[in-house]
PDB file of C-alpha atoms and ligand atoms in Angstrom:
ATOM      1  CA  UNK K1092     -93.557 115.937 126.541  1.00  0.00           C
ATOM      2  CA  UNK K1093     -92.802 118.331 129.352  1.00  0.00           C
ATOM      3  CA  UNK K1094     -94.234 117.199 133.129  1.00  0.00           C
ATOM      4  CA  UNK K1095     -97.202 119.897 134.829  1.00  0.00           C
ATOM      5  CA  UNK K1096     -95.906 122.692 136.229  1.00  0.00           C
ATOM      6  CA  UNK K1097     -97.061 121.777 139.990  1.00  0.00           C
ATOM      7  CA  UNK K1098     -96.072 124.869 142.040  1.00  0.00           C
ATOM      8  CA  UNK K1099     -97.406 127.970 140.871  1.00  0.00           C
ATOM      9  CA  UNK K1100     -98.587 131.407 142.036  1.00  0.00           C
ATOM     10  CA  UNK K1101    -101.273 134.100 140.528  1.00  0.00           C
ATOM     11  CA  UNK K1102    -103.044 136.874 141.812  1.00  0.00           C
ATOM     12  CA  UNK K1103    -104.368 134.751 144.623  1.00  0.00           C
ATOM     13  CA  UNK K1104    -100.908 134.641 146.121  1.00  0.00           C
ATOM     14  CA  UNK K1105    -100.050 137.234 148.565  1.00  0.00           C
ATOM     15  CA  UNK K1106     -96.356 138.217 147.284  1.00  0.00           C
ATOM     16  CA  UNK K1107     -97.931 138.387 143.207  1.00  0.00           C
ATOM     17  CA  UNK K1108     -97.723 141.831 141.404  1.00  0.00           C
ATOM     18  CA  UNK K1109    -100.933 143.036 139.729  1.00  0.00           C
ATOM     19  CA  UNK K1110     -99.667 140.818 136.001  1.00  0.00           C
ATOM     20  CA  UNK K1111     -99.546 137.947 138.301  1.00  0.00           C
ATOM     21  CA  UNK K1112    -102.712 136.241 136.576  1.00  0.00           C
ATOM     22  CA  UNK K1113    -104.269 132.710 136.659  1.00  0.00           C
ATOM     23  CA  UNK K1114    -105.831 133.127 133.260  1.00  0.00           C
ATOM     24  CA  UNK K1115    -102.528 134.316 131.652  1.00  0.00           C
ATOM     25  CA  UNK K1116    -100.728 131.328 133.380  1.00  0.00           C
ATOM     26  CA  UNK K1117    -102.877 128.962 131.960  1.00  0.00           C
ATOM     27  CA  UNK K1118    -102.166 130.711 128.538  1.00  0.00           C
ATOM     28  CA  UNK K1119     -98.636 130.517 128.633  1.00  0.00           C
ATOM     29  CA  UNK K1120     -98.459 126.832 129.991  1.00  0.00           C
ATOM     30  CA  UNK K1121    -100.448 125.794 126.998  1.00  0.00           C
ATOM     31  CA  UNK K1122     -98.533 127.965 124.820  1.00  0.00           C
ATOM     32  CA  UNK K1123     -95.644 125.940 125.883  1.00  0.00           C
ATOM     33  CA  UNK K1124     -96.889 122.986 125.728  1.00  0.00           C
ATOM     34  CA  UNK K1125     -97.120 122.050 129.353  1.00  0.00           C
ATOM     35  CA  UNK K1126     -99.948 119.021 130.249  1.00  0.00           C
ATOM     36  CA  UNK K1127    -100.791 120.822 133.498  1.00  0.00           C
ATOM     37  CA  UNK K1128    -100.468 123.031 135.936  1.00  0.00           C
ATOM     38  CA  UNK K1129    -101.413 123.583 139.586  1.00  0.00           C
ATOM     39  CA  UNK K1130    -102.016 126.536 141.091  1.00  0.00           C
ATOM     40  CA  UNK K1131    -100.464 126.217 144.791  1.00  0.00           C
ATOM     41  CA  UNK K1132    -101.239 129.755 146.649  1.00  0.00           C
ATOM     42  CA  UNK K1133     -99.341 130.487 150.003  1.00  0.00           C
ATOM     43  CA  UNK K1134    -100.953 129.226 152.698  1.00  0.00           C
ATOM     44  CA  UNK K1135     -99.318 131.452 155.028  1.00  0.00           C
ATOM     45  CA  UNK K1136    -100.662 132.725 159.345  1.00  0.00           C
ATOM     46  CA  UNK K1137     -99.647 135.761 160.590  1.00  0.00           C
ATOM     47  CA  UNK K1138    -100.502 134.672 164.455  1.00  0.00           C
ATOM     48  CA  UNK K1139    -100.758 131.015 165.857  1.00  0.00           C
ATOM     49  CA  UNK K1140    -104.446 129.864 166.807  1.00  0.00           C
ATOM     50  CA  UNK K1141    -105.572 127.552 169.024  1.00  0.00           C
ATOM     51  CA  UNK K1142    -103.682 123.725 168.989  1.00  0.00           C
ATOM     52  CA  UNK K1143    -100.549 125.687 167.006  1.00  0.00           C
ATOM     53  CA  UNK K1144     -97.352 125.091 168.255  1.00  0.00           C
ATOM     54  CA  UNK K1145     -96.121 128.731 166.852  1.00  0.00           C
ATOM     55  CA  UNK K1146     -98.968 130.468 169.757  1.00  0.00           C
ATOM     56  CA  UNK K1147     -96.071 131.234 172.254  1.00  0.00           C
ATOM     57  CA  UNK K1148     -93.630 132.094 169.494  1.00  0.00           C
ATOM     58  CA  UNK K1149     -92.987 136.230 168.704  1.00  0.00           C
ATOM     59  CA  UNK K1150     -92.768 136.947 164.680  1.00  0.00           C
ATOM     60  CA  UNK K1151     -90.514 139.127 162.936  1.00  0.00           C
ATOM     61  CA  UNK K1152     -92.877 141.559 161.980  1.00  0.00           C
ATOM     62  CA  UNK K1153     -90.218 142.920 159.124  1.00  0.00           C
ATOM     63  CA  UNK K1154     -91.741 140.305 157.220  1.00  0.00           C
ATOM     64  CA  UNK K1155     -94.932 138.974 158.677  1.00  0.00           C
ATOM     65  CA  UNK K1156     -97.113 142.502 158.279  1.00  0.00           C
ATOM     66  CA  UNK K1157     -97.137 141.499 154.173  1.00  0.00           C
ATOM     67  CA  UNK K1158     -98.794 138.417 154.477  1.00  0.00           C
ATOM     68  CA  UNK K1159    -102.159 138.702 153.541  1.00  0.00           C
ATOM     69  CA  UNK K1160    -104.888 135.486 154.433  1.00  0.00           C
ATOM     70  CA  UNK K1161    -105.720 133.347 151.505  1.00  0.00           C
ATOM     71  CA  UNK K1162    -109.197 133.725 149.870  1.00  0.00           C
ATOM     72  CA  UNK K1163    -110.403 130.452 149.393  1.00  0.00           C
ATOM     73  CA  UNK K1164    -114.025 130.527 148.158  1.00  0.00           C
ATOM     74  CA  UNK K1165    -112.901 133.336 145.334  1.00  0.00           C
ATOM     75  CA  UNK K1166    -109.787 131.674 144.309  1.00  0.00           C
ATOM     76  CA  UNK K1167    -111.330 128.182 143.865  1.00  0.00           C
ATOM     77  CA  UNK K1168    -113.977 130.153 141.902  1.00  0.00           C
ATOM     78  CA  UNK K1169    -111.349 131.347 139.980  1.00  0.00           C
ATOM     79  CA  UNK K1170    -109.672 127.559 139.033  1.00  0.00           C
ATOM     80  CA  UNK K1171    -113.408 126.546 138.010  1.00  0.00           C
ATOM     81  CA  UNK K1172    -113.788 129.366 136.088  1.00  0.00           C
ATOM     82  CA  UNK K1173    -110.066 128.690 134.480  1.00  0.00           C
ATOM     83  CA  UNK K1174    -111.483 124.997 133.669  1.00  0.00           C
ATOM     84  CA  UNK K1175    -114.548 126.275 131.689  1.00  0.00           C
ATOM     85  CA  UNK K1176    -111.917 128.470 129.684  1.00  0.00           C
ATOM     86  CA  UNK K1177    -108.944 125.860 128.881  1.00  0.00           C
ATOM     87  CA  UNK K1178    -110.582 122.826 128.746  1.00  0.00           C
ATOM     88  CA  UNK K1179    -106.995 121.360 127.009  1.00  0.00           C
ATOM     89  CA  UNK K1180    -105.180 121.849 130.369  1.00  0.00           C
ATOM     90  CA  UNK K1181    -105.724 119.636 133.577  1.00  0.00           C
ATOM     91  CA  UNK K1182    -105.763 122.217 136.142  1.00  0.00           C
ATOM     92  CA  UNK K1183    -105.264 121.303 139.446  1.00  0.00           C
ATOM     93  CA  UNK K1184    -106.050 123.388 142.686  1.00  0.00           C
ATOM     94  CA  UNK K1185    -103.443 123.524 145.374  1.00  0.00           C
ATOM     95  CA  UNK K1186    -101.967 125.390 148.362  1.00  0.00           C
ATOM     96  CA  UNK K1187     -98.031 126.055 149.271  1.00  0.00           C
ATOM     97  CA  UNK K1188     -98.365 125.123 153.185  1.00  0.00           C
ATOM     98  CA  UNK K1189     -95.536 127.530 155.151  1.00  0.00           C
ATOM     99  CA  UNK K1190     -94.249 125.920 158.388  1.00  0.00           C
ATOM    100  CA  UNK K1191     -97.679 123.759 158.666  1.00  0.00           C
ATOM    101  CA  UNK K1192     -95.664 121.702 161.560  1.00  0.00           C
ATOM    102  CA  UNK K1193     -95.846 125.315 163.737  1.00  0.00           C
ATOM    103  CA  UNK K1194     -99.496 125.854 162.444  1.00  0.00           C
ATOM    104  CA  UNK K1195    -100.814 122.671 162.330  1.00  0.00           C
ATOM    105  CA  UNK K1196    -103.869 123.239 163.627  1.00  0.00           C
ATOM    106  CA  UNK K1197    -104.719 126.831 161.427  1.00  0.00           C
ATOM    107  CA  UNK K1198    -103.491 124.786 158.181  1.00  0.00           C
ATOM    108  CA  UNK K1199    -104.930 121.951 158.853  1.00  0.00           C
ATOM    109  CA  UNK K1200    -108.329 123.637 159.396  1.00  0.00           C
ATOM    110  CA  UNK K1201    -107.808 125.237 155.493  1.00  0.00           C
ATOM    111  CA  UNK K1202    -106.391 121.734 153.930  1.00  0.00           C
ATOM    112  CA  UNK K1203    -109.297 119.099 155.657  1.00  0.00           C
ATOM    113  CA  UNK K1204    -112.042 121.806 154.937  1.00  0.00           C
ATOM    114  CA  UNK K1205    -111.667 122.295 151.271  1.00  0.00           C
ATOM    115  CA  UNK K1206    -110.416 119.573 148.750  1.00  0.00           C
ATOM    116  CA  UNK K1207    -107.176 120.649 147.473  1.00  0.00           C
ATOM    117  CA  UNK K1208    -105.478 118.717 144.441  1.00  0.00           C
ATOM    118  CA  UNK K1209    -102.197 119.381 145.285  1.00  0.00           C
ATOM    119  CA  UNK K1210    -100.713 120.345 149.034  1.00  0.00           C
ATOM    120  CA  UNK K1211     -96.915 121.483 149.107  1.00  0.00           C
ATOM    121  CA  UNK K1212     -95.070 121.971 152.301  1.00  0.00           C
ATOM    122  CA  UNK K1213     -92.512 124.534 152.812  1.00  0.00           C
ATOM    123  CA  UNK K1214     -90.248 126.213 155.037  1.00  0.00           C
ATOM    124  CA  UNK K1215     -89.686 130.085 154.660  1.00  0.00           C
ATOM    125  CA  UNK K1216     -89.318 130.822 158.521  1.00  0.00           C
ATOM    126  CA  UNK K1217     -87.782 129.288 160.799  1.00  0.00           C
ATOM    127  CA  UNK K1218     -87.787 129.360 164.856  1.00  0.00           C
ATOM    128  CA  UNK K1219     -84.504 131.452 166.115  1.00  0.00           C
ATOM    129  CA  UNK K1220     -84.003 133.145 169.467  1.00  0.00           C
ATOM    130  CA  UNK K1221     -87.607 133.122 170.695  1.00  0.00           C
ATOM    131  CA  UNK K1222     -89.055 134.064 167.016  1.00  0.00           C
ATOM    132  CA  UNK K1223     -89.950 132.786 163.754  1.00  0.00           C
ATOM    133  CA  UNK K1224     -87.821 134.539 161.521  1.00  0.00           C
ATOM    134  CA  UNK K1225     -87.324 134.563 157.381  1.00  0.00           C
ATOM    135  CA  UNK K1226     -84.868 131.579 156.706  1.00  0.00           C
ATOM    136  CA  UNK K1227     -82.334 134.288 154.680  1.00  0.00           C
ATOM    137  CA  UNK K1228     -82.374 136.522 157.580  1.00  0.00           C
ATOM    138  CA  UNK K1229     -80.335 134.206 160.024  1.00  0.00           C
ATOM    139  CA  UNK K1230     -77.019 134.902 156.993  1.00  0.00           C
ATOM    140  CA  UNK K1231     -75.190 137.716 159.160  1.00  0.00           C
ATOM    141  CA  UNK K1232     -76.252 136.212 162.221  1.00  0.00           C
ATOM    142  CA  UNK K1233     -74.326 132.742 162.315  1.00  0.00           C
ATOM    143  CA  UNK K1234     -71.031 131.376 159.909  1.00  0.00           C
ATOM    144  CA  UNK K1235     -73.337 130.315 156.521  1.00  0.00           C
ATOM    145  CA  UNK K1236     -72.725 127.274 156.756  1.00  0.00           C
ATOM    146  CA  UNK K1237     -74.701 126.794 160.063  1.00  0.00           C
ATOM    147  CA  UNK K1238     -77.411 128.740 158.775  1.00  0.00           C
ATOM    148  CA  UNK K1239     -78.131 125.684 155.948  1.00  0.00           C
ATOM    149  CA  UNK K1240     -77.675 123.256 158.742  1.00  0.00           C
ATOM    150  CA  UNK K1241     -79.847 124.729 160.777  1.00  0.00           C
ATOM    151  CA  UNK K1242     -82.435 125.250 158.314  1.00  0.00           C
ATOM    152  CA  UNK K1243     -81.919 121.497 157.256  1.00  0.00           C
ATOM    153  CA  UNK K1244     -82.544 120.630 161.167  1.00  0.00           C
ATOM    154  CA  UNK K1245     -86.002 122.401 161.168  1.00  0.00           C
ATOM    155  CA  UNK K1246     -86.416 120.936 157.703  1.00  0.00           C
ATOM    156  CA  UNK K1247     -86.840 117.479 159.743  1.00  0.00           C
ATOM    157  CA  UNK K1248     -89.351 118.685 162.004  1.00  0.00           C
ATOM    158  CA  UNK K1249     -91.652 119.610 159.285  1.00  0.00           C
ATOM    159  CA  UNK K1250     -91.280 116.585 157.549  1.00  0.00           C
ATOM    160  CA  UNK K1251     -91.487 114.543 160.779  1.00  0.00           C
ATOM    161  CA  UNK K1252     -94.321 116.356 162.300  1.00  0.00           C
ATOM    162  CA  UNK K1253     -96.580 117.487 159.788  1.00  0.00           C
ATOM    163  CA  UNK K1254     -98.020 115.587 157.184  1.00  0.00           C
ATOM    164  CA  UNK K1255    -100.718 118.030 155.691  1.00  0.00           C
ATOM    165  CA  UNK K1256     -98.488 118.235 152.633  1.00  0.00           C
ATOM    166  CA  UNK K1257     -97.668 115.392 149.825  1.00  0.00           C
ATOM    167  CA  UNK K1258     -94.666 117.436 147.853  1.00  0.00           C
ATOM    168  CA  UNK K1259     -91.801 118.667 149.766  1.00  0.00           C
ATOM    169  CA  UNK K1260     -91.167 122.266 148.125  1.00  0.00           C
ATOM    170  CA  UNK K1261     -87.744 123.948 147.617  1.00  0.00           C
ATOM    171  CA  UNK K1262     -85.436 121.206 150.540  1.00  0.00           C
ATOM    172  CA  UNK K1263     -82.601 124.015 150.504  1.00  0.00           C
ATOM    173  CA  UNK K1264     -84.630 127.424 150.292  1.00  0.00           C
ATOM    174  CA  UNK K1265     -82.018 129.792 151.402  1.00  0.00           C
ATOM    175  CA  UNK K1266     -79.892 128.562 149.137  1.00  0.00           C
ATOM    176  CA  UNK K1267     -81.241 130.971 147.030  1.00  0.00           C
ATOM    177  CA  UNK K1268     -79.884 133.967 149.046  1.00  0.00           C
ATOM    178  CA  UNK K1269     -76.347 132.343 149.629  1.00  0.00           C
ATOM    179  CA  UNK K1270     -74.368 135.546 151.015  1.00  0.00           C
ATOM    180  CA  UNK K1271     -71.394 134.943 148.436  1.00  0.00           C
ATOM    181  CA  UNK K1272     -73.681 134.199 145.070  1.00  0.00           C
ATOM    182  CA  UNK K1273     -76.039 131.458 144.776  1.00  0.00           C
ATOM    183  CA  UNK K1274     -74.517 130.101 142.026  1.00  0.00           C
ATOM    184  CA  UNK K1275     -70.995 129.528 144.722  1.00  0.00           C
ATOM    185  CA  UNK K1276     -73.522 127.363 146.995  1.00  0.00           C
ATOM    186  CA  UNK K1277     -72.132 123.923 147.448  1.00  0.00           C
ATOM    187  CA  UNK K1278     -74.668 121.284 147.795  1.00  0.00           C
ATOM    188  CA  UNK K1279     -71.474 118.646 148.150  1.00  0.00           C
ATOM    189  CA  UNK K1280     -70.745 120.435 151.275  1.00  0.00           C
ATOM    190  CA  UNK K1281     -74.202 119.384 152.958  1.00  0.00           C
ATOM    191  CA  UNK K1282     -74.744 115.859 151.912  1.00  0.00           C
ATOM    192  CA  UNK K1283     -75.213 114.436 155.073  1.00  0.00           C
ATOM    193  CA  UNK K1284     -78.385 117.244 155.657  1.00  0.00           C
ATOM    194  CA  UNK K1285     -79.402 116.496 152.373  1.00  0.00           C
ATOM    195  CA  UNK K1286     -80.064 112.696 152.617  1.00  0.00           C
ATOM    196  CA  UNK K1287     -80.787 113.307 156.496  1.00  0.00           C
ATOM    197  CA  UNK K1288     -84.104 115.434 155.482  1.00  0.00           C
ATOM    198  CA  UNK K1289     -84.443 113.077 152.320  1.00  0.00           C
ATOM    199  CA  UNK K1290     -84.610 110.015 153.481  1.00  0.00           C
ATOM    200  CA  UNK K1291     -86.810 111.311 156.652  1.00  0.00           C
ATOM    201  CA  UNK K1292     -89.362 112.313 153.531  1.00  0.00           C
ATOM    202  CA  UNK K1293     -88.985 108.911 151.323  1.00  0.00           C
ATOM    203  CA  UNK K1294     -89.655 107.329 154.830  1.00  0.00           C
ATOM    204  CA  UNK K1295     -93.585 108.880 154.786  1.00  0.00           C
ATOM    205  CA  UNK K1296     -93.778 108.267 150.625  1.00  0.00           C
ATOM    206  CA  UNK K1297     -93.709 111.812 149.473  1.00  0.00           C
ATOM    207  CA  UNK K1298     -92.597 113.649 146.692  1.00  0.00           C
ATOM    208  CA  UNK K1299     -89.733 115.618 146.382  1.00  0.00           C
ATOM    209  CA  UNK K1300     -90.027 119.075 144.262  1.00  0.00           C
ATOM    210  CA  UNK K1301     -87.379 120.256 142.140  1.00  0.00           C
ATOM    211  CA  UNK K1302     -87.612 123.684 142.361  1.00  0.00           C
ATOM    212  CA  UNK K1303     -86.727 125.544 138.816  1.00  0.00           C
ATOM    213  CA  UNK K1304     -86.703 129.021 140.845  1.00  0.00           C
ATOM    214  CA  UNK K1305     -84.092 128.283 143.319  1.00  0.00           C
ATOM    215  CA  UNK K1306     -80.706 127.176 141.825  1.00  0.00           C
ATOM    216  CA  UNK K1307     -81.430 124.165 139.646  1.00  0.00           C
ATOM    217  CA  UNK K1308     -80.676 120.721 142.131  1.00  0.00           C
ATOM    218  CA  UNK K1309     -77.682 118.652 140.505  1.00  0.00           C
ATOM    219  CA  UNK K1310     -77.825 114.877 139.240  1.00  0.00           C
ATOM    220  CA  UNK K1311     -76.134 114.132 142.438  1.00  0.00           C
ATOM    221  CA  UNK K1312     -78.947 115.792 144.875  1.00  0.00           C
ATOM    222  CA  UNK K1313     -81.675 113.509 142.593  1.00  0.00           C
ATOM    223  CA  UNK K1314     -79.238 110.244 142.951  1.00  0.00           C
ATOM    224  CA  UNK K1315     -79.368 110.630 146.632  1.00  0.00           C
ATOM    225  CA  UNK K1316     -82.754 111.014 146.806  1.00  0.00           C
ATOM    226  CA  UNK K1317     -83.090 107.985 144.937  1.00  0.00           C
ATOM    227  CA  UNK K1318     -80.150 106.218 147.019  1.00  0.00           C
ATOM    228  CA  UNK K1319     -82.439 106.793 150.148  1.00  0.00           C
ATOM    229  CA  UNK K1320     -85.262 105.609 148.994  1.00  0.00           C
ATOM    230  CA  UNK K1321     -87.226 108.042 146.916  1.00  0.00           C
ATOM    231  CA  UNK K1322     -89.851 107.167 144.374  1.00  0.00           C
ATOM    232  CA  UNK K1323     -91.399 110.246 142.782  1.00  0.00           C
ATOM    233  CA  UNK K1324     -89.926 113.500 141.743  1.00  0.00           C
ATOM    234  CA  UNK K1325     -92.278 116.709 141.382  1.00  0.00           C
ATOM    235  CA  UNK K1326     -91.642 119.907 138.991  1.00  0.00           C
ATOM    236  CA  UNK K1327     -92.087 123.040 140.301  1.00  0.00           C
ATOM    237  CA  UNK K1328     -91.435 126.830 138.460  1.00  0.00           C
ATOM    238  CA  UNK K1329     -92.336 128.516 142.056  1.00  0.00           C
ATOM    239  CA  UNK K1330     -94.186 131.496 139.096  1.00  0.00           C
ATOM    240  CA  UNK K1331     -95.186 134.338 140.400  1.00  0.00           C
ATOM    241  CA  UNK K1332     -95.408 135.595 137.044  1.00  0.00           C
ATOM    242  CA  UNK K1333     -97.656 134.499 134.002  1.00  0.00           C
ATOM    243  CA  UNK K1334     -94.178 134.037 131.832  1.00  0.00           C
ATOM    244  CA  UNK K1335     -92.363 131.981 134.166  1.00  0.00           C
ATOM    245  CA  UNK K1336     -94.526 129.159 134.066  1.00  0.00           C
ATOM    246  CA  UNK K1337     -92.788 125.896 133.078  1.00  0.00           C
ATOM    247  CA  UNK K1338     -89.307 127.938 133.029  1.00  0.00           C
ATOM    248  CA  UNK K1339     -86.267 125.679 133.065  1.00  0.00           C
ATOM    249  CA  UNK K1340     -88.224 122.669 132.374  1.00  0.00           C
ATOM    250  CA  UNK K1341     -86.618 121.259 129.905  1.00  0.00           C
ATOM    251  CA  UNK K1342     -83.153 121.433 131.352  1.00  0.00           C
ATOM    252  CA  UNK K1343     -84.665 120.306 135.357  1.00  0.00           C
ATOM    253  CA  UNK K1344     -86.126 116.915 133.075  1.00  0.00           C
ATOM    254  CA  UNK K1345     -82.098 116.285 131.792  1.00  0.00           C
ATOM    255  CA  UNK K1346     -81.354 116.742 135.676  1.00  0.00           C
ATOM    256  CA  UNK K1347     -84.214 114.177 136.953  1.00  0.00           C
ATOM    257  CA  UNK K1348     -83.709 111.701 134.073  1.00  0.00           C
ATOM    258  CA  UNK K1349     -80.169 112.090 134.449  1.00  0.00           C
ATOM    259  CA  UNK K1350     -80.681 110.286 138.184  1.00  0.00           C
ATOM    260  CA  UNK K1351     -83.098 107.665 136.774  1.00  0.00           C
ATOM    261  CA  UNK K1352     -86.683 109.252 137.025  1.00  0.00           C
ATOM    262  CA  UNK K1353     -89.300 108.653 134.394  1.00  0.00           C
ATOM    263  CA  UNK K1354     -92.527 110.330 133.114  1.00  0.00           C
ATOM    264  CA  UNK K1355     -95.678 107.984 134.425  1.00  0.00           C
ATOM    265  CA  UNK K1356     -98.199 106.131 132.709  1.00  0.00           C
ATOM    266  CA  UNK K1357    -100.144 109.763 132.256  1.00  0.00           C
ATOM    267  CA  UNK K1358     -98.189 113.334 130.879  1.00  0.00           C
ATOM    268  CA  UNK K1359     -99.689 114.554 134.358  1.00  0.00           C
ATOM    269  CA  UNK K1360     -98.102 111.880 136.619  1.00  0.00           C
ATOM    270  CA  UNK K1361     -94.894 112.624 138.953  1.00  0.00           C
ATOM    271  CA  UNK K1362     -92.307 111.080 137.428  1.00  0.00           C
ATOM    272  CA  UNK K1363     -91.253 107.827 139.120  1.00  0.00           C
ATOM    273  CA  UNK K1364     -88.033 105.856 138.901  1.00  0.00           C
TER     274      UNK K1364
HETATM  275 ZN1  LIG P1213     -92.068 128.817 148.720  1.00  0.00          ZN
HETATM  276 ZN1  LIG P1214     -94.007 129.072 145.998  1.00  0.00          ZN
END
């Protein structure tokens, strides 16, 4: 049995094309044979409000002019309605949280006011030279290899200064841009970040994701996130499209039972060691 697919995008989402579709992801996570799925929309401000720590912080508008606010009311209408139709699937509502530790306050508001299933924290943007820029955009700007430690630095301030969010999503997000081919990115070469950030997360008792978009995370990654003290392991397909639900599954479970994790009591559980 595959685990739920627990980070997923649909129409809802900002950054979805129009086949982006919640219906159609439920079809093809059943089709697949997938317990669950949650449906984690971007949670994403394009200005600080009042009590965020982003207020006095510029944005790169290059960027920040696509995101659109989340529609609450009509996409939690939508996951009800999505119940009604696939009553074999545990759906689960959710929100991806960007950079909640800089818009605490704006997040938080969304999160406490609604009850979301599943919260995911991530870190697209990240504070350089006076503004919150995309995390790829600082390659060209610095050697590479600061640009992962410095995303790993800011990585720690989310984790120790928000906690709106239970799964950690995507640790080593630019990874996915690396300037010389993702596949060439050496997680060996940032251990001490790694279990730095990871052990700073196992410290609260949250879940780490392993993201089946970004570059697949190796045994080793999962080991140290075990050595450090983590529990639970989430999976994550980061969709954006109906067909990429539940992609790589099968070869991100080798990976996580490969470091010792194990499905739960429940097909829905995070898998635990
Ligand atoms: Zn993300
Ligand atoms: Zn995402």
């Amino acid at each position: 049995m595959l685990p739920p697919d627990n980070h997923v995008h649909t129409e809802w989402s900002y950054d979805t094309s129009a086949e982006a579709s919640m219906a159609r992801s439920c079809e093809q996570a059943l089709a697949i044979g997938l317990p669950g799925v949650a449906f984690t929309e971007h949670l994403e401000f394009t200005a600080g409000g009042e009590g965020d720590a982003i207020a006095g912080v510029a944005t790169d508008a290059r960027w920040w002019t696509r995101i659109k606010p989340l529609d609450v009311t009509g996409y939690l209408a939508s996951v009800a309605d999505c119940r009604e139709r696939f009553p074999g699937l545990r759906i689960l509502s959710g929100v991806e949280t960007g950079e909640s530790h800089l818009f605490a306050a704006s997040a938080g508001a969304v999160v406490h006011g609604h009850h979301f299933d599943r919260v995911l924290g991530s870190l697209h943007a990240v504070p350089y030279k006076g503004r919150l820029v995309a995390a790829d955009a600082l390659f060209g700007n610095m050697p590479d290899d600061d640009v992962m430690s410095y995303y790993f630095a800011e990585l720690l301030q989310l984790i120790e200064r928000s906690d709106l969010f239970e799964v950690l999503a995507h640790l080593d997000f630019p990874r996915r841009y690396w300037p010389k081919g993702a596949h060439l990115y050496r997680e060996e070469d940032f251990e001490e970040e790694y279990r730095t950030v990871l052990s700073a997360l196992a410290g609260t008792g949250r879940v780490l994701e392993v993201n089946t978009k970004s570059p697949l995370a190796s045994v080793d990654l999962i080991r140290w996130w075990r050595d450090v003290g983590g529990t639970a392991v989430s999976f994550g397909s980061d969709a954006h499209l109906p067909q990429r639900v539940g992609d790589r599954f099968k070869l991100a479970v080798d990976v996580v039972e490969a470091a010792g994790f194990r499905a739960g009591r429940y097909p829905y559980d995070f898998w635990r060691v």
